[in-house]
Coordinates of N, CA, C and O in Angstrom, one line a residue:
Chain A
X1 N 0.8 -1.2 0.0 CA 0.0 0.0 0.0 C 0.9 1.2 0.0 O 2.0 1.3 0.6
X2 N 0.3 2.4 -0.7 CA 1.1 3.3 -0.5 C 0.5 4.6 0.2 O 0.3 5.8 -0.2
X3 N 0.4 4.2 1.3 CA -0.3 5.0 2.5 C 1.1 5.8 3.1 O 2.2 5.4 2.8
X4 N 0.9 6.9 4.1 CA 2.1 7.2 4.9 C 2.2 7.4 6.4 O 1.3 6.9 7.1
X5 N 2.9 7.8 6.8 CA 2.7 8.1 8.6 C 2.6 9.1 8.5 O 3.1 9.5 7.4
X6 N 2.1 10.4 9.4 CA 1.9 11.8 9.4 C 2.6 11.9 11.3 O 2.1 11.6 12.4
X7 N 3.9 12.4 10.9 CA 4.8 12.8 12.1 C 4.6 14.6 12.4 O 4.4 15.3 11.4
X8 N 4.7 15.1 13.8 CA 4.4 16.5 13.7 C 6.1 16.6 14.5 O 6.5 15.8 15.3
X9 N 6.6 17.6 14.2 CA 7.4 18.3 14.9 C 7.3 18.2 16.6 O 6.3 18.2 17.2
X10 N 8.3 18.1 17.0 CA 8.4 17.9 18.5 C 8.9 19.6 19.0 O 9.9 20.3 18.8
X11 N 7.6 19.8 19.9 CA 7.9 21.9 20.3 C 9.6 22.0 20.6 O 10.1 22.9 19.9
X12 N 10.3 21.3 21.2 CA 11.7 21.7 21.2 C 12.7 21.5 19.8 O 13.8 22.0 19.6
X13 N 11.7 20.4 18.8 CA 12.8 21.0 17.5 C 13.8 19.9 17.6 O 14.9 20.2 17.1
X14 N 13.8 18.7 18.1 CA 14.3 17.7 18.3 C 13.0 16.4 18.3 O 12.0 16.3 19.0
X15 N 13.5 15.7 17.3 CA 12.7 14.8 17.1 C 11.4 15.2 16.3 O 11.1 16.3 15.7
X16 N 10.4 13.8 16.3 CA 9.2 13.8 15.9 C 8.7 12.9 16.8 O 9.3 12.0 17.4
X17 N 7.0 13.2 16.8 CA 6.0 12.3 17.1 C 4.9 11.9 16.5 O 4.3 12.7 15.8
X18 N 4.6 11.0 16.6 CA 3.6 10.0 15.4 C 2.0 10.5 16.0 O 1.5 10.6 17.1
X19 N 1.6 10.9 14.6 CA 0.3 11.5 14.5 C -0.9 10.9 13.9 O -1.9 10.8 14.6
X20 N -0.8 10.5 12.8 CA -1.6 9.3 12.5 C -0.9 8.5 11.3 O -0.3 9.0 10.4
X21 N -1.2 7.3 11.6 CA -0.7 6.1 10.4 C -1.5 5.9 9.4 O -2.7 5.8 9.4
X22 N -0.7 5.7 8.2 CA -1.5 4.9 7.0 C -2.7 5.7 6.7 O -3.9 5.3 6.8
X23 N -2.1 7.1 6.4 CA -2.5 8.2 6.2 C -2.9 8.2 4.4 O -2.1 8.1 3.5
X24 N -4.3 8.3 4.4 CA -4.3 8.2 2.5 C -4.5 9.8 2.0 O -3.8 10.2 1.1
X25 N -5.5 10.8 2.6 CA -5.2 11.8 2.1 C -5.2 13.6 3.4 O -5.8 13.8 4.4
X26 N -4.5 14.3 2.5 CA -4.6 15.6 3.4 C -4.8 16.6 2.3 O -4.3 16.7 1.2
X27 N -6.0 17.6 2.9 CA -5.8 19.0 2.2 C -6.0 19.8 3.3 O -6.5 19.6 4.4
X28 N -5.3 21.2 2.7 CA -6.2 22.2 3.3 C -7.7 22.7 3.5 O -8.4 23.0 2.5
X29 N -8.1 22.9 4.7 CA -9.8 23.2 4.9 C -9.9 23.8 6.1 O -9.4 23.2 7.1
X30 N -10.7 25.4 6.4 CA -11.0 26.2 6.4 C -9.8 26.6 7.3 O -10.1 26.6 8.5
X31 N -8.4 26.8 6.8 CA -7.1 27.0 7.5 C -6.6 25.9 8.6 O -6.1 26.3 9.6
X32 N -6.7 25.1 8.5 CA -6.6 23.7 9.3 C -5.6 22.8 7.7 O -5.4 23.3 6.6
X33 N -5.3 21.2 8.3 CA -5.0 20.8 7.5 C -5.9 19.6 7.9 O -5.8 19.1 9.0
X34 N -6.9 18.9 6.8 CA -7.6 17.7 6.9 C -6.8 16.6 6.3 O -6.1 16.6 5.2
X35 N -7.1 15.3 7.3 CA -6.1 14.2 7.6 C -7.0 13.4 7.7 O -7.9 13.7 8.5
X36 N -6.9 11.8 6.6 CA -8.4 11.0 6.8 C -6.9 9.9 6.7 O -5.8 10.4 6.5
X37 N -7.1 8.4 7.0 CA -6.5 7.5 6.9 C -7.3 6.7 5.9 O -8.2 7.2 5.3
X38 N -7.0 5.5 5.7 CA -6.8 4.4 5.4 C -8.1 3.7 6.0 O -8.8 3.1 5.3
X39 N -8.4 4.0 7.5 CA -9.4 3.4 7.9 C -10.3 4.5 8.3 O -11.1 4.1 9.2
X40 N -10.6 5.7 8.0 CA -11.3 6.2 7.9 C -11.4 7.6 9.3 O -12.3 8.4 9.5
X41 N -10.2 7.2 9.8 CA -10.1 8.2 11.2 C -9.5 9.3 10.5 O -8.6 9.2 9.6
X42 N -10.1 10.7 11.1 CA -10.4 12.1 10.7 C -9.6 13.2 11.7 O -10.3 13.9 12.4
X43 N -8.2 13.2 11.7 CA -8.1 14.5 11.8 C -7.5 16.0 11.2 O -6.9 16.2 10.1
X44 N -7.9 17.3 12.5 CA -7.5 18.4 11.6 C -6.4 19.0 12.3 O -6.4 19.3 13.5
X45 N -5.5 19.2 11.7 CA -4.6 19.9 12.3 C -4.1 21.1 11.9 O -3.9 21.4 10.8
X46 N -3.8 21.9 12.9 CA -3.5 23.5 13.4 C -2.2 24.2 12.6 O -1.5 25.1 13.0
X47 N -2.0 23.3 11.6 CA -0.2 23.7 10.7 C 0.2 23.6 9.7 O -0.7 23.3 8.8
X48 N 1.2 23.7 9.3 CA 1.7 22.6 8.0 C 2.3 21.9 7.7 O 3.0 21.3 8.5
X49 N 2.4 21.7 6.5 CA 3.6 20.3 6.0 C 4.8 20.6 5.9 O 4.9 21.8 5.5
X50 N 5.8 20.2 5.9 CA 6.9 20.7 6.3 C 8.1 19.5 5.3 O 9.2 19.9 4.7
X51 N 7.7 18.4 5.3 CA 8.1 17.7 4.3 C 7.1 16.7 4.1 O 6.1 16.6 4.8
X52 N 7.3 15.9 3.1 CA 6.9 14.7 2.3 C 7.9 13.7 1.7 O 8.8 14.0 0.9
X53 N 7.7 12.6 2.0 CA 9.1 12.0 1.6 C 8.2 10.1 1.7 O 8.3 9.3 2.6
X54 N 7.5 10.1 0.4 CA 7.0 9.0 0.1 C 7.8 7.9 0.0 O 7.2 6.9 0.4
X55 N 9.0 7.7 -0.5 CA 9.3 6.7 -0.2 C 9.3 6.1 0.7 O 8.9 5.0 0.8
X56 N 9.9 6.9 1.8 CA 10.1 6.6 3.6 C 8.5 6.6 3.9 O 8.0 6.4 5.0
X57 N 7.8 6.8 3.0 CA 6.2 6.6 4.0 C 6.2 7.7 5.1 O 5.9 7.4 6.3
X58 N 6.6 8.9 4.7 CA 6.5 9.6 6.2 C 6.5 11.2 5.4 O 7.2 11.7 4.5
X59 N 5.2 11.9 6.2 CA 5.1 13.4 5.9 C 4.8 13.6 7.5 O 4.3 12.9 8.4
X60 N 5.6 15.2 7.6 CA 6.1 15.7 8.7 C 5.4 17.0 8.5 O 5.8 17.8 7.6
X61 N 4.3 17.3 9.4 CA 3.9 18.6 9.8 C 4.8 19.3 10.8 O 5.8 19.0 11.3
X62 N 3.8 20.3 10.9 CA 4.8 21.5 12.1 C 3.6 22.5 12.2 O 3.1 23.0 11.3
X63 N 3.2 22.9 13.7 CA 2.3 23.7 14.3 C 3.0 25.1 13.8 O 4.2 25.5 13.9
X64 N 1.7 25.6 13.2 CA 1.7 27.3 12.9 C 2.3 27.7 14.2 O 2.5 28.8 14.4
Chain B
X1 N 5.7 0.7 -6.5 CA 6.7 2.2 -5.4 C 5.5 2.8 -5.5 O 4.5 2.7 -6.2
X2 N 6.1 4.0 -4.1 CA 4.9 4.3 -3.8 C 4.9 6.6 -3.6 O 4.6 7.5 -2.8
X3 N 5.3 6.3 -5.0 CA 5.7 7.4 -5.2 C 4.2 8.2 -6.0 O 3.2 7.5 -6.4
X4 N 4.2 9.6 -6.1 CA 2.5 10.5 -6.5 C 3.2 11.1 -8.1 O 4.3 11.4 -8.4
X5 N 2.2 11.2 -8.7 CA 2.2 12.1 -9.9 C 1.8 13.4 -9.1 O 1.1 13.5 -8.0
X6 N 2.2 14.3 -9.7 CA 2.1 16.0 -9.4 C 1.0 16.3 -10.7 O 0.9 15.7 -11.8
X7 N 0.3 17.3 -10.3 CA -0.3 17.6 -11.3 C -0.6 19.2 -10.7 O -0.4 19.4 -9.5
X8 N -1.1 20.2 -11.5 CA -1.5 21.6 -11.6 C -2.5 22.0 -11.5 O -2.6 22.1 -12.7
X9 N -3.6 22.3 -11.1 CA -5.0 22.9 -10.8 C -4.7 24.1 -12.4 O -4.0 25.1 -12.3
X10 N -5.8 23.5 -14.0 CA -5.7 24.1 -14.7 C -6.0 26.4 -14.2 O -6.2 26.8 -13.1
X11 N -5.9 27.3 -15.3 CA -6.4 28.4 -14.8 C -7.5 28.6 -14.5 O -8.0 29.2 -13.5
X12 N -8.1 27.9 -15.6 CA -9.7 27.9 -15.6 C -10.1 27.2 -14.4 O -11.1 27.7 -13.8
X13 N -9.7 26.4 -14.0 CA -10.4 25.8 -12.3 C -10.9 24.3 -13.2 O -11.5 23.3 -12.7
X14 N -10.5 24.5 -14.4 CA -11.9 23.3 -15.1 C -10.0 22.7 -15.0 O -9.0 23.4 -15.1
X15 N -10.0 20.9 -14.8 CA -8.9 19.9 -14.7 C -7.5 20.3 -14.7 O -6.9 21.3 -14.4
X16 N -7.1 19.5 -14.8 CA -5.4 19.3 -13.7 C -4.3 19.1 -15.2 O -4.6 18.5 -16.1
X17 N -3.0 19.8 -15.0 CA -2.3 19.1 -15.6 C -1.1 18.5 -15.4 O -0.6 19.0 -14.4
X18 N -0.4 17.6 -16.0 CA 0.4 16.5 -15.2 C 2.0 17.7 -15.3 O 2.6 18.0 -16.3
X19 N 2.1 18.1 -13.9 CA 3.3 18.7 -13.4 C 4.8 17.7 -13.5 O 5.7 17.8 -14.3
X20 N 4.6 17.0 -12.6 CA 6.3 15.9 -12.4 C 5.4 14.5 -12.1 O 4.3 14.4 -11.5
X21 N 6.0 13.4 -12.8 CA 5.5 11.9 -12.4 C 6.4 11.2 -11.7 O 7.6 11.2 -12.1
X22 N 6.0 10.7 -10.6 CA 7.4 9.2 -9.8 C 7.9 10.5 -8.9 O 9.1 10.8 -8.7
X23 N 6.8 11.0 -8.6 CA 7.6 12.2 -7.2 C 7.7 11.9 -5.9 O 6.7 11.7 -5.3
X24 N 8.8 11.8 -5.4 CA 9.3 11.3 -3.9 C 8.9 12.8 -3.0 O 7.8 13.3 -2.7
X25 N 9.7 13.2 -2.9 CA 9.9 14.2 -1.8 C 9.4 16.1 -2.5 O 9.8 16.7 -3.5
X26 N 8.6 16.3 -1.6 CA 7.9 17.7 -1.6 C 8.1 18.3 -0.3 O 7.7 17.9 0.7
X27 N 9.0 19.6 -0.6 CA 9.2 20.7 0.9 C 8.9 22.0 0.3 O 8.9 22.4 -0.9
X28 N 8.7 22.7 1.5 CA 8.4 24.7 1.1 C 10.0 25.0 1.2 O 10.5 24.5 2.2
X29 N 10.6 25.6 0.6 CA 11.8 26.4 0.4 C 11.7 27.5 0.1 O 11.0 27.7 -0.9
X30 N 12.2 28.5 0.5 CA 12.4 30.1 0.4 C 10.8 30.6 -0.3 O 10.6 31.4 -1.3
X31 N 9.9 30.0 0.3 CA 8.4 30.7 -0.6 C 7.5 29.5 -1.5 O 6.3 29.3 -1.5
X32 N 8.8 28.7 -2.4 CA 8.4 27.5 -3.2 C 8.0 26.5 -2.3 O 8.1 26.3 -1.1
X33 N 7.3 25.7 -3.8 CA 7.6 24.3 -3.3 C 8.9 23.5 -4.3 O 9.2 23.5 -5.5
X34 N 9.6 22.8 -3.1 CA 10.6 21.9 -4.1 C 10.3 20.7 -4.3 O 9.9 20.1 -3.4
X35 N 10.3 20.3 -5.2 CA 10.0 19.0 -5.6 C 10.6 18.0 -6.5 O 10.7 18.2 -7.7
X36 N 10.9 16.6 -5.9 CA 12.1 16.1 -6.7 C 11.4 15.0 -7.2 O 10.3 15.1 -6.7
X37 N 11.5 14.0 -7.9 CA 11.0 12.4 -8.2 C 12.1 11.4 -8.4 O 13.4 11.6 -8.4
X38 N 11.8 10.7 -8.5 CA 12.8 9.0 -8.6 C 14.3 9.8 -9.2 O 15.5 9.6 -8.9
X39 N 13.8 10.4 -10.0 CA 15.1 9.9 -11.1 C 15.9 11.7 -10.9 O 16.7 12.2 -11.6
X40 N 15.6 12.0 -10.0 CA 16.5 12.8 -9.2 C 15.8 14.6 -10.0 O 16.3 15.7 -9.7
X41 N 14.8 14.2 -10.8 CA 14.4 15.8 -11.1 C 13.9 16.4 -10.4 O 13.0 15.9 -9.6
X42 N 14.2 17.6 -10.3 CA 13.8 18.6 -9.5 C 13.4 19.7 -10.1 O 14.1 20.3 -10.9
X43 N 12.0 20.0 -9.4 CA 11.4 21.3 -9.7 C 11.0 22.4 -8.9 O 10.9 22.0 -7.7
X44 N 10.9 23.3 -8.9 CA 10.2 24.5 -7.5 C 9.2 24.7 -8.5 O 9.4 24.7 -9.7
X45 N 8.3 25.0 -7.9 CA 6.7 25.3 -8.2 C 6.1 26.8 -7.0 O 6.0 26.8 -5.7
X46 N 5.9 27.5 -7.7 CA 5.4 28.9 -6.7 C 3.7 28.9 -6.4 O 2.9 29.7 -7.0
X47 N 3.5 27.9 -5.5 CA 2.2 27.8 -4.7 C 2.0 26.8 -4.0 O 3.0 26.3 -3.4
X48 N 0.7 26.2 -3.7 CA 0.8 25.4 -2.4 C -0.2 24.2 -2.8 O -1.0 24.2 -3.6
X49 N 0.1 22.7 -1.8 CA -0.3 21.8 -2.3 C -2.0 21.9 -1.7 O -2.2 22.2 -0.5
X50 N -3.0 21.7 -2.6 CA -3.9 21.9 -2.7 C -5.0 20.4 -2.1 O -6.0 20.4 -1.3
X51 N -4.5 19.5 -2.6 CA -4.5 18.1 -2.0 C -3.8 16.7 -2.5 O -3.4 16.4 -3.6
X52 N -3.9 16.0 -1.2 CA -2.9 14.5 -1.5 C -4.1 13.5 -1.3 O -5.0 13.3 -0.5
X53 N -3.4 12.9 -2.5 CA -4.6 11.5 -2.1 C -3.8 10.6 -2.2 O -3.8 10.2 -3.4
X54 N -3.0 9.8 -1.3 CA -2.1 9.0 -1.4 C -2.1 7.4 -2.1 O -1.1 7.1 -2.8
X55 N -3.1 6.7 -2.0 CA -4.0 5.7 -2.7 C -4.4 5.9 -4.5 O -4.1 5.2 -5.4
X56 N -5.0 6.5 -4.5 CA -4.6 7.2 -6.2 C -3.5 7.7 -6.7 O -3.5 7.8 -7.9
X57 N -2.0 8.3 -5.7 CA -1.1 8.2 -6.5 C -0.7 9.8 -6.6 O 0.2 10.4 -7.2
X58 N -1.4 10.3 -6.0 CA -2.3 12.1 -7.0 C -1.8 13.2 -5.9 O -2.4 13.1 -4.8
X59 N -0.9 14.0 -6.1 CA -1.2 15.6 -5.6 C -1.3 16.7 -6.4 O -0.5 16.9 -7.4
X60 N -1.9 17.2 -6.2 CA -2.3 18.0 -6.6 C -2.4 19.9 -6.4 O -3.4 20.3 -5.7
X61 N -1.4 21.0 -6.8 CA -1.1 22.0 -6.3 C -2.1 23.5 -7.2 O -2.7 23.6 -8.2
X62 N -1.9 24.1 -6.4 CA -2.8 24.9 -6.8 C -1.6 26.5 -7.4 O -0.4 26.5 -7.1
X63 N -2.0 27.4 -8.1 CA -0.5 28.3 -8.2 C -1.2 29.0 -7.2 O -2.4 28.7 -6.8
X64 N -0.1 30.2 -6.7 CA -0.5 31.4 -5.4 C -1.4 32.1 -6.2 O -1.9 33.1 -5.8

């Protein structure tokens, strides 16, 4: 499958933490970013994307 | 592999056109977006991704 993990920025700027898995799509919606998976779990988050990097299966937000 | 076609939100708002195919990695850089694919091309694109649908393969950016 080519689903991804959605990692956010860790507040001190070291590291990451896992936000949701087997993530199928994101847009922007009404200044939020909408996040549905694979199975159907729904969230929105308060930032942006910061990278994308499909091979590794991993897109990395970061709070406005 | 589990790499996205890029595609362009036409002027008209009416369909998409195919931007970069076999695209790995998407970041914001100095305003842009950068964007590279398999085979090591790279492009900057001046606007913002509009949406991903990771299962169809598909992002899709919009210009500023």
């Amino acid at each position: 499958m080519c689903e991804a993990n959605v990692y956010i920025e860790a507040h001190d700027g070291m590291g990451e933490i896992l936000y949701l898995e087997n993530v199928d799509v994101i847009r922007p919606e009404d200044g939020q970013l909408f996040i549905k998976n694979l199975f159907g779990e729904q969230k929105f988050f308060d930032g942006h994307i910061k990278e994308i990097s499909l091979i590794k299966h991993r897109i990395v937000l970061a709070r406005k």
